[in-house]
Coordinates of C-alpha atoms in Angstrom, one line a residue:
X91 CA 85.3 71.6 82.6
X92 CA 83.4 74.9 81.5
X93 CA 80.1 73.0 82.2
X94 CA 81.3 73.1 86.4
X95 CA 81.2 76.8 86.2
X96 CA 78.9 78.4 87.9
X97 CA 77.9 81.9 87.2
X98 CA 78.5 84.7 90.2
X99 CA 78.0 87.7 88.0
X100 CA 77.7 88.6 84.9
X101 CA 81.4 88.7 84.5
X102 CA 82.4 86.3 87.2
X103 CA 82.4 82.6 87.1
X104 CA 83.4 80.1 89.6
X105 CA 84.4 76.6 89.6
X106 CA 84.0 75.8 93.8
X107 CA 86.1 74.0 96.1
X108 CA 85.6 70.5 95.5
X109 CA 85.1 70.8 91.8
X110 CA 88.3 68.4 91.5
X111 CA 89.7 66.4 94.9
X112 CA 92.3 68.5 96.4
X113 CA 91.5 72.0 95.7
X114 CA 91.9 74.5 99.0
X115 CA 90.3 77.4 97.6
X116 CA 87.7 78.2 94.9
X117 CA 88.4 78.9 91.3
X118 CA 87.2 82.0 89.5
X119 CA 87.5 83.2 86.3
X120 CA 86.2 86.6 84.9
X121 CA 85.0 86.9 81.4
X122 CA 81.7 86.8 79.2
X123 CA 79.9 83.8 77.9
X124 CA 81.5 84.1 74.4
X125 CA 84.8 84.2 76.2
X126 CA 84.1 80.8 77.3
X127 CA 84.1 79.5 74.5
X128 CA 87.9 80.1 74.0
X129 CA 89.1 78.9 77.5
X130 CA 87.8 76.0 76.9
X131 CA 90.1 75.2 74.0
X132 CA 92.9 74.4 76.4
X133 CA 94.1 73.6 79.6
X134 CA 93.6 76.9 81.5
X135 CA 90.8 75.3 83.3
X136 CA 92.6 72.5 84.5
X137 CA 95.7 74.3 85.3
X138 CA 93.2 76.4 87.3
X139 CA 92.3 74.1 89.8
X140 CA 95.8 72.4 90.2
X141 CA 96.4 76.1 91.6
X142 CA 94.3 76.2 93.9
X143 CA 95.8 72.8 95.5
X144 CA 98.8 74.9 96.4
X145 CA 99.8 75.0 100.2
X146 CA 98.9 78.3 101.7
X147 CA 96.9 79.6 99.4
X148 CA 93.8 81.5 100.2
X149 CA 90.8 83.2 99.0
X150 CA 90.2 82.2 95.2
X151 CA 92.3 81.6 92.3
X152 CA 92.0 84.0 89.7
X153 CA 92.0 84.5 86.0
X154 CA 91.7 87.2 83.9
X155 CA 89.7 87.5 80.4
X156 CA 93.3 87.3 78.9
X157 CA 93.5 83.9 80.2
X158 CA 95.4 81.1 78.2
X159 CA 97.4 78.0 79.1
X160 CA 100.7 78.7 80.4
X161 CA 103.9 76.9 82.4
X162 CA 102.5 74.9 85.5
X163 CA 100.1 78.5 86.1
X164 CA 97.9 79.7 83.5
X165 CA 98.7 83.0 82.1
X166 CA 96.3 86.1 83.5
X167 CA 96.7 84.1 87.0
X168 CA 96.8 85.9 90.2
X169 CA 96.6 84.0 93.5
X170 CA 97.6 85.3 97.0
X171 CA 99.4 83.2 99.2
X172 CA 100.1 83.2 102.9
X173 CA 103.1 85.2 103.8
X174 CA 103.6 82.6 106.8
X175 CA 103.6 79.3 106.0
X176 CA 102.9 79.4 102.7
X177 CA 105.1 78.7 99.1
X178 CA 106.5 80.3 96.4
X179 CA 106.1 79.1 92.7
X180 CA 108.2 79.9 89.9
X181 CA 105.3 79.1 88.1
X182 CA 102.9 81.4 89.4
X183 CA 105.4 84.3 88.0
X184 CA 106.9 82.8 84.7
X185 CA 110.2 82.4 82.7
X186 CA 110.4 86.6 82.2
X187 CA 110.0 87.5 85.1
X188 CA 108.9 91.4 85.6
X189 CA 108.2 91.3 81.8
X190 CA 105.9 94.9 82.0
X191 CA 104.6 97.4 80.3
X192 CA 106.2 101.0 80.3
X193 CA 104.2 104.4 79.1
X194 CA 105.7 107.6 78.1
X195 CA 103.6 111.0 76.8
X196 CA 104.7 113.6 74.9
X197 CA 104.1 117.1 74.6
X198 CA 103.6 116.4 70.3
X199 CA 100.3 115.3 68.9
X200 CA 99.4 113.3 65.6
X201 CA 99.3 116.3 63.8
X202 CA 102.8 117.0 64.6
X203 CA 104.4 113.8 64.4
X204 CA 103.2 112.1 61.6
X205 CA 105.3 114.5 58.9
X206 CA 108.5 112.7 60.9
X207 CA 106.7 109.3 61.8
X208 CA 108.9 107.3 59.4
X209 CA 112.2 109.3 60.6
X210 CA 111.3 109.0 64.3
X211 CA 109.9 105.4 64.3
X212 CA 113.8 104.4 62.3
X213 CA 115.8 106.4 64.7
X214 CA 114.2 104.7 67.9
X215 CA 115.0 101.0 66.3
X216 CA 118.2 102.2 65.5
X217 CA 118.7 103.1 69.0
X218 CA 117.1 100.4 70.8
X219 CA 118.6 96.9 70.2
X220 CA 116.2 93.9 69.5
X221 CA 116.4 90.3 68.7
X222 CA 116.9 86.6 70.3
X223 CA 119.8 87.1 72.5
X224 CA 120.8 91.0 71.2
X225 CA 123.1 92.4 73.6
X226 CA 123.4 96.4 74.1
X227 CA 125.8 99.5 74.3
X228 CA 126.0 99.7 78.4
X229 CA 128.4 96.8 78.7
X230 CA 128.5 95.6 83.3
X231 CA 131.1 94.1 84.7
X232 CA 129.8 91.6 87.5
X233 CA 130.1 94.2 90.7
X234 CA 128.3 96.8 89.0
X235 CA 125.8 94.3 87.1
X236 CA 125.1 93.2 90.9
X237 CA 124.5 97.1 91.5
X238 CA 121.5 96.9 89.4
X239 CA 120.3 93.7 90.7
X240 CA 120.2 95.2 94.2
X241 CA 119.0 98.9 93.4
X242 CA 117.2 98.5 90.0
X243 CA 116.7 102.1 89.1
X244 CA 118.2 103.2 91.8
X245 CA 121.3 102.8 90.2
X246 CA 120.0 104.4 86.6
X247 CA 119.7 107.5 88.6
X248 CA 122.7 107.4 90.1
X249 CA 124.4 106.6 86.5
X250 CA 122.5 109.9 84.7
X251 CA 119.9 107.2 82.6
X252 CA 117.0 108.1 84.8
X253 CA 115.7 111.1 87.0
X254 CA 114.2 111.3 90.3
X255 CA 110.4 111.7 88.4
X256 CA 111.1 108.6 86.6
X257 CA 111.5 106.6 89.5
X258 CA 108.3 107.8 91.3
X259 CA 106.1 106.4 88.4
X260 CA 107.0 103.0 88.2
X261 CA 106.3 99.8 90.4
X262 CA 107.6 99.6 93.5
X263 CA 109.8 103.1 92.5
X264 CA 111.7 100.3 90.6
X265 CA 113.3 98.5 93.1
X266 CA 112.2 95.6 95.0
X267 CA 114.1 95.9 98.6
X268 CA 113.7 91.7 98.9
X269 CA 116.5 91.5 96.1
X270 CA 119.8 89.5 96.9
X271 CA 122.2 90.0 94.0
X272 CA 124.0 87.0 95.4
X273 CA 121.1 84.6 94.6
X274 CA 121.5 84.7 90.8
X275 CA 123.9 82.1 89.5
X276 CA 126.9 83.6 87.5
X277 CA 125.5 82.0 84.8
X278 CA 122.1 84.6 84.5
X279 CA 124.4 87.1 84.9
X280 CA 126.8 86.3 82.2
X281 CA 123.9 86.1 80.2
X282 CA 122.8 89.7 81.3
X283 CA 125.6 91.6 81.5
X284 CA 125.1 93.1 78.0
X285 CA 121.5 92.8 77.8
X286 CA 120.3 95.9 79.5
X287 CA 118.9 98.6 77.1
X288 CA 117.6 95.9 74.7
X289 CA 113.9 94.8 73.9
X290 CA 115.0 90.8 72.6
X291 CA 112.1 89.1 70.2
X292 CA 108.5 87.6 71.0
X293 CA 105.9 89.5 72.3
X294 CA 108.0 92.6 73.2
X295 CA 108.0 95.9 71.4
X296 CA 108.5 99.5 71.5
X297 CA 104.9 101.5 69.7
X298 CA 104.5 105.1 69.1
X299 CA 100.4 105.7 69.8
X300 CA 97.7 108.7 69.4
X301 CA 95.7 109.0 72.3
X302 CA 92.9 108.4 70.3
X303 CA 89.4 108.6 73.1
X304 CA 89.5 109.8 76.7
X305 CA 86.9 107.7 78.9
X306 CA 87.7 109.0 82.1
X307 CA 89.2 113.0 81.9
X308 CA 89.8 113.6 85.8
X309 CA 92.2 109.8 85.2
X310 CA 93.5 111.6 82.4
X311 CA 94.3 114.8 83.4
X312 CA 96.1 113.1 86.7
X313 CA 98.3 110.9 84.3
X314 CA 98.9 113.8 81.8
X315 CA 97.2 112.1 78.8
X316 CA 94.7 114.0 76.3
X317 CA 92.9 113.4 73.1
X318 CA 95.1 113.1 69.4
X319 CA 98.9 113.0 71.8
X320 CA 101.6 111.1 70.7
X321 CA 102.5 108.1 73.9
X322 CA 105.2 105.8 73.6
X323 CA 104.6 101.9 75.0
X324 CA 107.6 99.7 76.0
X325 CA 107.0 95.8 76.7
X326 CA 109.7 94.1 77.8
X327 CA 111.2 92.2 81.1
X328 CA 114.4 90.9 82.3
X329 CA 115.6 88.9 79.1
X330 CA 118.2 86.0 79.6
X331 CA 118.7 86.7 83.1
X332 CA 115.3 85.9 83.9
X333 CA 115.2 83.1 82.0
X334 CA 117.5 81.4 83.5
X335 CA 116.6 82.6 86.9
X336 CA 113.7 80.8 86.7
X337 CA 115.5 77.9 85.2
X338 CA 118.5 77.7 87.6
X339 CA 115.4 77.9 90.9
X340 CA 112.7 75.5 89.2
X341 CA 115.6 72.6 88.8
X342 CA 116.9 72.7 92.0
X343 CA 113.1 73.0 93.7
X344 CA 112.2 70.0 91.8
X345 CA 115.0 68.2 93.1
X346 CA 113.8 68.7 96.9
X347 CA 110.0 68.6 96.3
X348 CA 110.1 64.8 98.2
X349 CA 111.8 67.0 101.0
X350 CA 108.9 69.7 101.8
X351 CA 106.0 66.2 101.4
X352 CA 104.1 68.5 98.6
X353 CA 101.4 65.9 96.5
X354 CA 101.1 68.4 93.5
X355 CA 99.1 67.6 90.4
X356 CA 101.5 68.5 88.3
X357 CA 105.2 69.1 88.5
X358 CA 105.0 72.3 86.9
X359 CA 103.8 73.4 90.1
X360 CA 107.2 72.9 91.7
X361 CA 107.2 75.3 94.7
X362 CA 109.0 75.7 98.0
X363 CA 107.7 77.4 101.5
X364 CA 108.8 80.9 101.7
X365 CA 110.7 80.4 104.6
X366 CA 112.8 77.7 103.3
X367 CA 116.3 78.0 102.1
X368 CA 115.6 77.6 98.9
X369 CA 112.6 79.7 99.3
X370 CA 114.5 82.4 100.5
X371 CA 116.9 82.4 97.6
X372 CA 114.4 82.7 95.1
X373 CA 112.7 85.5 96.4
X374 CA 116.1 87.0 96.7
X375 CA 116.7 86.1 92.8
X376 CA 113.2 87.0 91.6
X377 CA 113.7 90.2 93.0
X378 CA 116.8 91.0 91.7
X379 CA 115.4 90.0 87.6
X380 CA 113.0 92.4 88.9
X381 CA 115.3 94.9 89.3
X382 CA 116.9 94.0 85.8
X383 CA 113.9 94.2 84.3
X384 CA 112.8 97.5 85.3
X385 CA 116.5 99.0 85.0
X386 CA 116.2 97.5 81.1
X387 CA 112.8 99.6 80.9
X388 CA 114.6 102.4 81.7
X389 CA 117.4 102.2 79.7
X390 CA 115.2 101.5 76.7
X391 CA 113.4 105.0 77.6
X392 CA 117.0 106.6 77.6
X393 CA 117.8 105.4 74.1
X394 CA 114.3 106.7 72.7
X395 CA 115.1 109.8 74.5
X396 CA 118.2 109.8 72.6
X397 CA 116.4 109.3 69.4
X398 CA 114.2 112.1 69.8
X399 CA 116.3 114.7 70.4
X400 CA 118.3 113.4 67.3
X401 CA 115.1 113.7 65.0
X402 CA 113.1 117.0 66.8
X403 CA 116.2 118.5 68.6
X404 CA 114.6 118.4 72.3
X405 CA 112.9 115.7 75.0
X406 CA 110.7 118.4 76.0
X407 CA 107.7 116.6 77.4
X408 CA 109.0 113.1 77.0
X409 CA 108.0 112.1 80.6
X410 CA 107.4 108.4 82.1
X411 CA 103.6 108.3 83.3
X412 CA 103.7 105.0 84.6
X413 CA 105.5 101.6 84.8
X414 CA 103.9 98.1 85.3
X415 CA 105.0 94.5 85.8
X416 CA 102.9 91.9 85.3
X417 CA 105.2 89.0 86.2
X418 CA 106.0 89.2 89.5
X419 CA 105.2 87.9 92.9
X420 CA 105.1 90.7 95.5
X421 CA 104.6 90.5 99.6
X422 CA 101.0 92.6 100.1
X423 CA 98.4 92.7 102.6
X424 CA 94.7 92.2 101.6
X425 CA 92.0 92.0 103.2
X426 CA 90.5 87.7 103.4
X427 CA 87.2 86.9 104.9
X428 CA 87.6 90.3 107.0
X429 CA 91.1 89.9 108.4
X430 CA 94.3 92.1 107.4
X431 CA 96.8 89.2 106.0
X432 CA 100.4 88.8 104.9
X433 CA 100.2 87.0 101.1
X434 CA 102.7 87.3 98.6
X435 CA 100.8 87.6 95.8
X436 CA 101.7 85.6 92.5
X437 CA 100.8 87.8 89.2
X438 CA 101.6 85.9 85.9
X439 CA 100.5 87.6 82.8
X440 CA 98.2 90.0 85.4
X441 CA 98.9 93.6 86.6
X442 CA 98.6 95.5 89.9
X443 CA 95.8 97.7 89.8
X444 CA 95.6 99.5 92.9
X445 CA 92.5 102.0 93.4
X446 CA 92.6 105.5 94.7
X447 CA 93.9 105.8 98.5
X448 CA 96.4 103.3 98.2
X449 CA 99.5 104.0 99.8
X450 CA 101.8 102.8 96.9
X451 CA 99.8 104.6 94.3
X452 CA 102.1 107.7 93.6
X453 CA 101.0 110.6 95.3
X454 CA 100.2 112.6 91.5
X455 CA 97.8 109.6 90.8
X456 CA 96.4 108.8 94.2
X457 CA 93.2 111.0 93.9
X458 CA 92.4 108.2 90.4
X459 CA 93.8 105.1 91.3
X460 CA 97.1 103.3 89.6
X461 CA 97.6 103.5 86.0
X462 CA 96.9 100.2 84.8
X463 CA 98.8 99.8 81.2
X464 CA 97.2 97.4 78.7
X465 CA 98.9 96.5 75.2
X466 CA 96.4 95.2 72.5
X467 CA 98.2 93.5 69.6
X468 CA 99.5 95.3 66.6
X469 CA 96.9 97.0 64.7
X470 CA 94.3 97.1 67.0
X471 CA 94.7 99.3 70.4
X472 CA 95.7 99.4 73.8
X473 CA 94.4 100.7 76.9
X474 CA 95.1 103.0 80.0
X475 CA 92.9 102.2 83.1
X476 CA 92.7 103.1 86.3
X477 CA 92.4 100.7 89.6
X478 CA 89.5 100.4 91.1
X479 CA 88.4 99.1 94.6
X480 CA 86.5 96.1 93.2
X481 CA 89.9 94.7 92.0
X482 CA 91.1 94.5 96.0
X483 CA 87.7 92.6 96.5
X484 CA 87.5 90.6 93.7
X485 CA 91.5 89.9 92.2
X486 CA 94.2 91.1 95.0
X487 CA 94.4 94.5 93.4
X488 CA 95.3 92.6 90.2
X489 CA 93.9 93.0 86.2
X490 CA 94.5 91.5 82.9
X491 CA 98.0 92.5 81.3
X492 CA 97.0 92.5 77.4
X493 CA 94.8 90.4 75.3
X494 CA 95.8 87.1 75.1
X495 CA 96.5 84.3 72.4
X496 CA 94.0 82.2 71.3
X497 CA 96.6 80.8 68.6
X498 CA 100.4 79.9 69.5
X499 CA 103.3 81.3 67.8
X500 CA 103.7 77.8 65.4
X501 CA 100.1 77.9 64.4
X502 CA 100.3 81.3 63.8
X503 CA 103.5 81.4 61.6
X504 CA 101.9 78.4 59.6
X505 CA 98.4 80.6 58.9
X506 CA 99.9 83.9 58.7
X507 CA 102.7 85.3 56.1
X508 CA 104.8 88.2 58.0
X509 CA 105.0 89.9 54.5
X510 CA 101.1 90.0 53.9
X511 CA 101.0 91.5 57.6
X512 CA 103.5 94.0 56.9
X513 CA 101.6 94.9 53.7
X514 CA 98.6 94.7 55.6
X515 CA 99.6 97.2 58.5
X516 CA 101.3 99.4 55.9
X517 CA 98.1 99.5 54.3
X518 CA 96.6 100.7 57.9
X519 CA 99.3 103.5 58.3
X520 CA 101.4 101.5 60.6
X521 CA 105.3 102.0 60.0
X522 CA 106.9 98.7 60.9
X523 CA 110.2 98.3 62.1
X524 CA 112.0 94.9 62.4
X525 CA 114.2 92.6 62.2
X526 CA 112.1 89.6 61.2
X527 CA 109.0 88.7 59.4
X528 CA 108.6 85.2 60.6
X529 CA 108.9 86.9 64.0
X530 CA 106.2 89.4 63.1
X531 CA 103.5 86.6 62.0
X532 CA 103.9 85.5 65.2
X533 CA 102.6 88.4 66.8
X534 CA 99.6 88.8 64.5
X535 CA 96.3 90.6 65.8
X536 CA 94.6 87.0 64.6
X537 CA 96.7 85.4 67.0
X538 CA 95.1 87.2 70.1
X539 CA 91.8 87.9 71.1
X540 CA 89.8 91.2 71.3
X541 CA 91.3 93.6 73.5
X542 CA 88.2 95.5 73.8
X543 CA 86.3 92.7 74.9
X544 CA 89.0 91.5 77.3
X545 CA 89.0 95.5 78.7
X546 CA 85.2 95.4 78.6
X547 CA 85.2 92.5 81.0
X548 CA 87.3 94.3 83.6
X549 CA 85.7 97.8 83.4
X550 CA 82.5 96.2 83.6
X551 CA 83.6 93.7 86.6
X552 CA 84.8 97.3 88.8
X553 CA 88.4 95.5 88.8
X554 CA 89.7 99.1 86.7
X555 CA 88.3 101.6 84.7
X556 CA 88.8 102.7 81.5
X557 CA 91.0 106.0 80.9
X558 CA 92.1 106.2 77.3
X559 CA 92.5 104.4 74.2
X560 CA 95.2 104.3 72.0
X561 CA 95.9 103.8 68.3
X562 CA 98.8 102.8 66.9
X563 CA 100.9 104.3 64.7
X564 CA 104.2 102.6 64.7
X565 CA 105.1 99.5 65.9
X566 CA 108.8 98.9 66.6
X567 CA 110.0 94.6 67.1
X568 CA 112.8 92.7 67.6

């Protein structure tokens, strides 16, 4: 299907309405022509279009240069979606729902740290639980479990694991007001009544960086970030409790799809209108694994607090600059063929990046323009941007999350020995922490593709700018 695009930009391709019967709204997909090359290997393209068939939708589908084939959506999707009479997808947001991206600074540099690397980057897996299914120390009963599905961070505060500056630098201030505790099935809970404070396996991690160049030094300064400082990512979401959030809500949509009369390409599309029941409830639920997610985020901060006063006797400086989901759908208003609309806007595997001005930018940041936090894969680098006002025009306020596979996690354990990588980032001056090797050849750099081209594409697109990049220095897996 890459032979239907036609080229907007230089970083913008399009596949119009019409390409494929059914489609309500154009496709477009931002990336350069050697990025191409890779989307075309699967069925991003494809999945794409069935997208843009969705009732309600409007504008464009978009993906971003991270783009690869996902559940029903491709990943690095955003589309916007009439508030009134439109849908909601499960979909369009993914099995972890709020999986994000969390960054901390420090007042240390490498300089300082790397003497202690080793002890530090131990102390913080001891402290933070990983693995398939790993439960934590902070142990809910139900009521208080549904605390934190209905206050998120809220309730951290309130419990002495976050402070009031925490919860001004993260999404939403960590709580998502749509949340209904009582939409979750007791079964998501069960599963995440001990999970909060843990990272689980996959894709998520924990990585101690050196700011390593400034791009952007009135960003930086805003956000606290300088040349050679030690930052701290966290990538995680809402672990079992999503998971079966999103299981419990796409069964029981699929079972009444004849109901709502949707003709859907694909059943992975399963969807409901907003103001349904059904719709309702999974808002309700979505939010609240929101909430989880978040609230796990923090808790994971807590621990590595923990750990560093352990190893250099203070916290001094160990301040949140900015948390990030980047599976979520969230109720917006953008501006479509010059009117002011209601959407809820579906984000899976792409982050809000909101320019300067914007009313939920905090106000510390609002003068630059929403931190935008992109993780690279191990031994390469991530990325800080900022949001820019071509990402309202062009993506919803949206960018990529992170780099993207070209290679899934069975190829990649078949081509790739985790002992060779561990060797191999040794060799680079990573410390490596984790439970499993298989798990760690999974999450190869040769299983993604170039973050800096990926970054390159949305700098030079005017979706967000480049702040800093980072270099890392320990990487920390389940």
């Amino acid at each position: 299907m890459t032979e239907k695009l036609k080229q907007i930009d230089n970083y913008c391709w399009e596949l119009p309405k019409g390409t494929v019967e059914g489609m309500n709204v154009p496709a477009h997909v931002y990336a350069n022509k050697e990025m191409l090359k890779l989307v075309a290997r699967d069925r991003s393209l494809m999945q794409l279009t069935n997208v843009t068939m969705l009732p309600g939708i409007l504008g464009q589908a978009v993906v971003m240069p991270d783009v690869h084939e996902g559940y029903g959506f491709p990943i690095g999707t955003v589309a916007a979606i009439a508030y009134d009479g439109g849908v909601i997808s499960p979909g369009g947001i993914g099995y972890d729902i709020n999986c994000g991206v969390r960054l901390l600074r420090t007042n240390m540099n490498r300089g300082e740290i790397m003497p202690r690397l080793k002890e530090i980057s131990k102390a913080m897996y001891d402290e933070v639980p990983s693995g398939v299914g790993k439960g934590g120390g902070v142990k809910l009963n139900i009521p208080e479990l549904d605390k934190v599905l209905n206050k998120g961070v809220e309730w951290a505060v309130k419990e002495g694991y976050a402070s009031k500056n925490d919860l001004l630098h993260i999404e939403s201030n960590g709580c998502m007001k749509t949340a209904e505790a009582y939409s979750v099935s007791e079964k998501a809970k069960a599963r995440g009544k001990d999970q909060l404070g843990t990272m689980g396996a996959g894709n998520h991690f924990v990585e101690i960086n050196a700011v390593q160049q400034i791009f952007d030094q009135e960003a930086a300064e805003a956000y606290g970030l300088y040349k050679g400082q030690i930052v701290i990512q966290i990538h995680t979401g809402s672990r079992g409790l999503g998971h079966q959030v999103a299981t419990d809500y796409i069964r029981e949509m699929m079972s009444q799809m004849d109901k709502f009369g949707y003709k859907l390409p694909d059943r992975e599309l399963v969807c409901a209108p907003l103001d349904s029941d059904i719709g309702k409830r999974y808002l309700a639920a979505m939010s609240a694994a929101a909430n989880f997610a978040w609230t796990n985020r923090q808790l994971i901060t807590w621990e590595i607090r923990k750990a560093w006063e352990e190893v250099f006797g203070h916290t001094d400086g160990l301040e949140l600059v900015y948390d990030v989901a980047h599976n979520i759908a969230k109720i917006e208003k953008h501006t479509i063929a010059g009117n002011k609309i209601k959407t809820i806007v579906h984000r899976k595997g792409a982050t809000r990046a909101f320019p300067a001005g914007h009313t939920e930018v905090p106000e510390d940041y609002r003068s630059v323009g929403q931190p935008v936090l992109i993780p690279g894969s191990m031994g390469t680098a991530s990325y800080v941007l900022a949001g820019k006002p071509g990402g309202m025009e062009r993506s919803f306020g949206s960018s990529c999350h992170g780099a993207g596979r070209t290679m899934s996690r069975t190829k990649a354990r078949k081509k790739i020995f985790g002992k060779d990588l561990y060797k191999e980032l040794s060799g680079m001056g990573i410390q490596v922490q984790t439970k499993s090797l298989k798990g760690l050849a999974e999450e190869a750099p040769a299983a993604y593709k170039d973050v800096e081209t990926v970054v390159d594409v949305v700098h030079e697109a005017g979706i967000a700018g480049k702040v800093a990049r980072l270099k890392p220095l320990a990487v920390i897996k389940g």
